PDB file of C-alpha atoms in Angstrom:
ATOM      1  CA  MET A  26     103.458  72.343 155.629  1.00  0.00           C
ATOM      2  CA  LYS A  27     104.715  74.771 158.265  1.00  0.00           C
ATOM      3  CA  TYR A  28     108.077  74.971 156.467  1.00  0.00           C
ATOM      4  CA  ILE A  29     106.385  76.887 153.632  1.00  0.00           C
ATOM      5  CA  TYR A  30     105.243  79.575 156.054  1.00  0.00           C
ATOM      6  CA  ASP A  31     108.679  79.570 157.729  1.00  0.00           C
ATOM      7  CA  LEU A  32     110.356  79.996 154.351  1.00  0.00           C
ATOM      8  CA  HIS A  33     107.966  82.824 153.494  1.00  0.00           C
ATOM      9  CA  LYS A  34     108.756  84.578 156.802  1.00  0.00           C
ATOM     10  CA  THR A  35     112.497  84.145 156.189  1.00  0.00           C
ATOM     11  CA  MET A  36     112.197  85.646 152.709  1.00  0.00           C
ATOM     12  CA  LEU A  37     110.240  88.616 154.060  1.00  0.00           C
ATOM     13  CA  ALA A  38     112.648  89.136 156.980  1.00  0.00           C
ATOM     14  CA  ASN A  39     115.626  89.136 154.585  1.00  0.00           C
ATOM     15  CA  ASN A  40     113.853  91.219 151.926  1.00  0.00           C
ATOM     16  CA  LEU A  41     114.322  88.471 149.320  1.00  0.00           C
ATOM     17  CA  ILE A  42     112.573  89.087 146.012  1.00  0.00           C
ATOM     18  CA  LEU A  43     113.584  85.931 144.174  1.00  0.00           C
ATOM     19  CA  ILE A  44     115.405  82.696 144.999  1.00  0.00           C
ATOM     20  CA  TYR A  45     116.294  79.943 142.562  1.00  0.00           C
ATOM     21  CA  GLU A  46     118.172  76.791 143.519  1.00  0.00           C
ATOM     22  CA  GLY A  47     119.018  73.972 141.150  1.00  0.00           C
ATOM     23  CA  GLU A  48     120.453  73.464 137.712  1.00  0.00           C
ATOM     24  CA  PHE A  49     121.414  76.612 135.812  1.00  0.00           C
ATOM     25  CA  THR A  50     121.147  76.576 132.032  1.00  0.00           C
ATOM     26  CA  GLN A  51     120.893  79.454 129.561  1.00  0.00           C
ATOM     27  CA  GLU A  52     117.098  78.986 129.414  1.00  0.00           C
ATOM     28  CA  ILE A  53     116.714  78.996 133.193  1.00  0.00           C
ATOM     29  CA  THR A  54     118.976  82.049 133.360  1.00  0.00           C
ATOM     30  CA  LYS A  55     116.711  83.892 130.909  1.00  0.00           C
ATOM     31  CA  SER A  56     113.665  83.009 133.010  1.00  0.00           C
ATOM     32  CA  VAL A  57     115.298  84.153 136.260  1.00  0.00           C
ATOM     33  CA  LEU A  58     116.315  87.446 134.643  1.00  0.00           C
ATOM     34  CA  SER A  59     112.825  87.944 133.264  1.00  0.00           C
ATOM     35  CA  MET A  60     111.188  87.319 136.659  1.00  0.00           C
ATOM     36  CA  ALA A  61     113.570  89.685 138.445  1.00  0.00           C
ATOM     37  CA  GLU A  62     112.992  92.366 135.818  1.00  0.00           C
ATOM     38  CA  ARG A  63     109.210  92.056 136.216  1.00  0.00           C
ATOM     39  CA  ASN A  64     109.606  92.393 139.990  1.00  0.00           C
ATOM     40  CA  MET A  65     111.645  95.585 139.611  1.00  0.00           C
ATOM     41  CA  ASP A  66     109.096  96.934 137.102  1.00  0.00           C
ATOM     42  CA  SER A  67     106.253  96.260 139.537  1.00  0.00           C
ATOM     43  CA  MET A  68     108.180  98.161 142.241  1.00  0.00           C
ATOM     44  CA  GLY A  69     108.505 101.113 139.858  1.00  0.00           C
ATOM     45  CA  GLU A  70     112.305 101.045 139.849  1.00  0.00           C
ATOM     46  CA  GLU A  71     114.161 103.679 137.826  1.00  0.00           C
ATOM     47  CA  SER A  72     115.554 102.457 134.501  1.00  0.00           C
ATOM     48  CA  ASN A  73     119.203 103.331 135.283  1.00  0.00           C
ATOM     49  CA  ILE A  74     119.040 101.324 138.536  1.00  0.00           C
ATOM     50  CA  LYS A  75     117.307  98.421 136.759  1.00  0.00           C
ATOM     51  CA  ARG A  76     120.073  98.427 134.135  1.00  0.00           C
ATOM     52  CA  LYS A  77     122.835  98.226 136.775  1.00  0.00           C
ATOM     53  CA  VAL A  78     121.051  95.464 138.674  1.00  0.00           C
ATOM     54  CA  PHE A  79     120.288  93.582 135.465  1.00  0.00           C
ATOM     55  CA  ASN A  80     123.932  93.793 134.300  1.00  0.00           C
ATOM     56  CA  VAL A  81     125.233  92.461 137.611  1.00  0.00           C
ATOM     57  CA  MET A  82     122.599  89.681 137.603  1.00  0.00           C
ATOM     58  CA  VAL A  83     123.682  88.637 134.096  1.00  0.00           C
ATOM     59  CA  GLU A  84     127.335  88.435 135.180  1.00  0.00           C
ATOM     60  CA  CYS A  85     126.444  86.488 138.336  1.00  0.00           C
ATOM     61  CA  LEU A  86     124.298  84.005 136.439  1.00  0.00           C
ATOM     62  CA  GLN A  87     126.870  83.571 133.658  1.00  0.00           C
ATOM     63  CA  ASN A  88     129.484  82.918 136.333  1.00  0.00           C
ATOM     64  CA  ILE A  89     127.331  80.075 137.673  1.00  0.00           C
ATOM     65  CA  VAL A  90     126.574  78.636 134.219  1.00  0.00           C
ATOM     66  CA  LYS A  91     130.175  78.779 132.988  1.00  0.00           C
ATOM     67  CA  HIS A  92     132.254  78.263 136.100  1.00  0.00           C
ATOM     68  CA  SER A  93     130.445  76.020 138.567  1.00  0.00           C
ATOM     69  CA  ASP A  94     132.238  72.747 139.019  1.00  0.00           C
ATOM     70  CA  GLU A  95     129.981  69.726 138.786  1.00  0.00           C
ATOM     71  CA  VAL A  96     130.165  67.722 141.980  1.00  0.00           C
ATOM     72  CA  ASP A  97     130.862  64.214 140.743  1.00  0.00           C
ATOM     73  CA  ASP A  98     129.612  62.554 143.915  1.00  0.00           C
ATOM     74  CA  HIS A  99     126.038  61.526 143.192  1.00  0.00           C
ATOM     75  CA  ASP A 100     125.155  62.301 146.766  1.00  0.00           C
ATOM     76  CA  SER A 101     121.856  64.172 147.004  1.00  0.00           C
ATOM     77  CA  ASP A 102     123.224  66.068 150.032  1.00  0.00           C
ATOM     78  CA  GLN A 103     125.705  67.927 147.814  1.00  0.00           C
ATOM     79  CA  PRO A 104     124.483  71.438 147.085  1.00  0.00           C
ATOM     80  CA  SER A 105     123.736  72.712 143.612  1.00  0.00           C
ATOM     81  CA  ALA A 106     123.950  76.370 142.649  1.00  0.00           C
ATOM     82  CA  ILE A 107     121.719  79.080 144.104  1.00  0.00           C
ATOM     83  CA  PHE A 108     120.785  82.619 143.067  1.00  0.00           C
ATOM     84  CA  MET A 109     119.067  85.195 145.275  1.00  0.00           C
ATOM     85  CA  ILE A 110     118.123  88.821 144.816  1.00  0.00           C
ATOM     86  CA  GLY A 111     116.817  91.004 147.577  1.00  0.00           C
ATOM     87  CA  LYS A 112     116.322  94.636 148.418  1.00  0.00           C
ATOM     88  CA  SER A 113     117.347  96.418 151.595  1.00  0.00           C
ATOM     89  CA  ASN A 114     116.137 100.012 151.756  1.00  0.00           C
ATOM     90  CA  THR A 115     117.298 101.314 148.365  1.00  0.00           C
ATOM     91  CA  ASP A 116     120.084  98.770 147.758  1.00  0.00           C
ATOM     92  CA  TYR A 117     119.740  95.587 145.739  1.00  0.00           C
ATOM     93  CA  ILE A 118     121.686  92.584 146.995  1.00  0.00           C
ATOM     94  CA  ILE A 119     122.518  89.782 144.588  1.00  0.00           C
ATOM     95  CA  THR A 120     123.913  86.618 146.122  1.00  0.00           C
ATOM     96  CA  THR A 121     125.014  83.456 144.373  1.00  0.00           C
ATOM     97  CA  GLY A 122     126.510  80.207 145.537  1.00  0.00           C
ATOM     98  CA  ASN A 123     127.968  77.247 143.700  1.00  0.00           C
ATOM     99  CA  PRO A 124     130.407  74.389 144.219  1.00  0.00           C
ATOM    100  CA  ILE A 125     133.961  74.799 142.968  1.00  0.00           C
ATOM    101  CA  LYS A 126     136.956  72.519 143.203  1.00  0.00           C
ATOM    102  CA  ASN A 127     139.219  73.203 146.175  1.00  0.00           C
ATOM    103  CA  GLU A 128     142.162  73.495 143.782  1.00  0.00           C
ATOM    104  CA  ASN A 129     140.496  76.615 142.262  1.00  0.00           C
ATOM    105  CA  VAL A 130     139.757  78.429 145.536  1.00  0.00           C
ATOM    106  CA  ASP A 131     143.092  80.286 145.834  1.00  0.00           C
ATOM    107  CA  LYS A 132     142.926  81.457 142.213  1.00  0.00           C
ATOM    108  CA  VAL A 133     139.381  82.818 142.593  1.00  0.00           C
ATOM    109  CA  LYS A 134     140.183  84.343 146.001  1.00  0.00           C
ATOM    110  CA  GLY A 135     143.275  86.035 144.559  1.00  0.00           C
ATOM    111  CA  ARG A 136     141.312  87.476 141.656  1.00  0.00           C
ATOM    112  CA  LEU A 137     138.579  88.810 143.969  1.00  0.00           C
ATOM    113  CA  ASP A 138     141.090  90.294 146.419  1.00  0.00           C
ATOM    114  CA  LYS A 139     142.861  92.065 143.555  1.00  0.00           C
ATOM    115  CA  ILE A 140     139.555  93.479 142.247  1.00  0.00           C
ATOM    116  CA  ASN A 141     138.413  94.537 145.732  1.00  0.00           C
ATOM    117  CA  GLY A 142     141.713  96.367 146.223  1.00  0.00           C
ATOM    118  CA  LEU A 143     141.134  98.645 143.219  1.00  0.00           C
ATOM    119  CA  ASP A 144     139.314 101.950 143.038  1.00  0.00           C
ATOM    120  CA  LYS A 145     137.044 103.015 140.165  1.00  0.00           C
ATOM    121  CA  ASP A 146     139.967 104.052 137.933  1.00  0.00           C
ATOM    122  CA  GLY A 147     141.910 100.902 138.770  1.00  0.00           C
ATOM    123  CA  LEU A 148     138.934  98.738 137.818  1.00  0.00           C
ATOM    124  CA  LYS A 149     138.581 100.613 134.529  1.00  0.00           C
ATOM    125  CA  GLN A 150     142.291 100.082 133.769  1.00  0.00           C
ATOM    126  CA  LEU A 151     142.122  96.367 134.656  1.00  0.00           C
ATOM    127  CA  TYR A 152     139.043  95.987 132.441  1.00  0.00           C
ATOM    128  CA  LYS A 153     140.935  97.545 129.505  1.00  0.00           C
ATOM    129  CA  GLU A 154     143.981  95.329 130.127  1.00  0.00           C
ATOM    130  CA  ILE A 155     141.826  92.195 130.139  1.00  0.00           C
ATOM    131  CA  ILE A 156     140.035  93.246 126.937  1.00  0.00           C
ATOM    132  CA  LYS A 157     143.347  93.897 125.148  1.00  0.00           C
ATOM    133  CA  GLY A 158     145.380  90.937 126.287  1.00  0.00           C
ATOM    134  CA  THR A 159     143.226  88.027 127.302  1.00  0.00           C
ATOM    135  CA  GLU A 160     142.276  84.926 125.428  1.00  0.00           C
ATOM    136  CA  ILE A 161     138.958  83.245 126.014  1.00  0.00           C
ATOM    137  CA  SER A 162     139.267  80.338 128.452  1.00  0.00           C
ATOM    138  CA  GLU A 163     138.049  76.831 127.695  1.00  0.00           C
ATOM    139  CA  LYS A 164     134.928  77.589 129.743  1.00  0.00           C
ATOM    140  CA  GLY A 165     134.157  80.621 127.582  1.00  0.00           C
ATOM    141  CA  GLY A 166     135.281  83.465 129.835  1.00  0.00           C
ATOM    142  CA  ALA A 167     137.971  86.108 129.610  1.00  0.00           C
ATOM    143  CA  GLY A 168     137.958  86.927 133.337  1.00  0.00           C
ATOM    144  CA  LEU A 169     135.845  90.067 132.983  1.00  0.00           C
ATOM    145  CA  GLY A 170     132.839  88.956 135.030  1.00  0.00           C
ATOM    146  CA  PHE A 171     134.052  89.887 138.524  1.00  0.00           C
ATOM    147  CA  VAL A 172     135.579  93.130 137.244  1.00  0.00           C
ATOM    148  CA  ASP A 173     132.318  94.040 135.539  1.00  0.00           C
ATOM    149  CA  MET A 174     130.314  93.242 138.698  1.00  0.00           C
ATOM    150  CA  ALA A 175     132.536  95.512 140.794  1.00  0.00           C
ATOM    151  CA  ARG A 176     132.409  98.300 138.193  1.00  0.00           C
ATOM    152  CA  LYS A 177     128.631  98.156 137.703  1.00  0.00           C
ATOM    153  CA  SER A 178     127.815  97.875 141.406  1.00  0.00           C
ATOM    154  CA  GLY A 179     130.339 100.460 142.544  1.00  0.00           C
ATOM    155  CA  ASN A 180     131.061  98.267 145.578  1.00  0.00           C
ATOM    156  CA  SER A 181     133.462  95.561 146.659  1.00  0.00           C
ATOM    157  CA  LEU A 182     132.395  91.972 146.116  1.00  0.00           C
ATOM    158  CA  ASP A 183     131.810  90.020 149.331  1.00  0.00           C
ATOM    159  CA  TYR A 184     132.686  86.345 149.147  1.00  0.00           C
ATOM    160  CA  ALA A 185     133.225  83.205 151.171  1.00  0.00           C
ATOM    161  CA  PHE A 186     134.347  79.627 150.608  1.00  0.00           C
ATOM    162  CA  GLU A 187     132.931  76.841 152.774  1.00  0.00           C
ATOM    163  CA  GLN A 188     134.754  73.558 152.379  1.00  0.00           C
ATOM    164  CA  MET A 189     132.241  70.819 151.564  1.00  0.00           C
ATOM    165  CA  ASN A 190     134.682  67.908 151.451  1.00  0.00           C
ATOM    166  CA  ASP A 191     138.272  67.172 150.367  1.00  0.00           C
ATOM    167  CA  LYS A 192     137.474  67.968 146.696  1.00  0.00           C
ATOM    168  CA  TYR A 193     134.929  70.816 146.745  1.00  0.00           C
ATOM    169  CA  SER A 194     134.088  74.096 148.409  1.00  0.00           C
ATOM    170  CA  PHE A 195     130.894  76.115 148.205  1.00  0.00           C
ATOM    171  CA  PHE A 196     131.645  79.557 146.776  1.00  0.00           C
ATOM    172  CA  SER A 197     129.296  82.346 147.887  1.00  0.00           C
ATOM    173  CA  LEU A 198     129.405  85.760 146.229  1.00  0.00           C
ATOM    174  CA  LYS A 199     127.460  88.883 147.178  1.00  0.00           C
ATOM    175  CA  SER A 200     127.199  92.073 145.163  1.00  0.00           C
ATOM    176  CA  THR A 201     125.415  95.164 146.461  1.00  0.00           C
ATOM    177  CA  ILE A 202     124.073  97.714 143.997  1.00  0.00           C
ATOM    178  CA  SER A 203     123.088 101.102 145.324  1.00  0.00           C
ATOM    179  CA  GLY A 204     119.504 101.935 144.433  1.00  0.00           C
ATOM    180  CA  GLN A 205     120.204 105.637 144.392  1.00  0.00           C
ATOM    181  CA  ALA A 206     120.951 107.317 141.074  1.00  0.00           C
TER     182      ALA A 206
END
């Protein structure tokens, strides 16, 4: 039972408001969003900050729902997806993690590096280009999610890939949203 207290201390030390680990469906996504929104309401957060945080959370959660690769090994040690939101001083930190196939790592890394290399105007231009010229992928995305996260947060997207085995890596993504208007 001590692990519960240890987990609680870890959450407090890292200013974590909400953590969800497991299967992500549209219904679970709605519940996670609702809980996070109630937390921000109870903290008396300004509506424009809540809107930014909410928009980035939606993109992060949709990214998990649409683009996580199912690990086909039925090994219980294989991680599922995770979502965390925390607050440090005035900034909100949204972190997600999910398995992706190793063959997709370079593509995702390239997309994130390109986005992180753009300023506000560059992100706006890329967003417009994607809207005008992109078809919806088989997974239901047009590639706007990362761009939207960077635009809404006003910050670069931090990421990492940890190789799990010869087929999969665990993709971690962190977005920081300034809590100052």
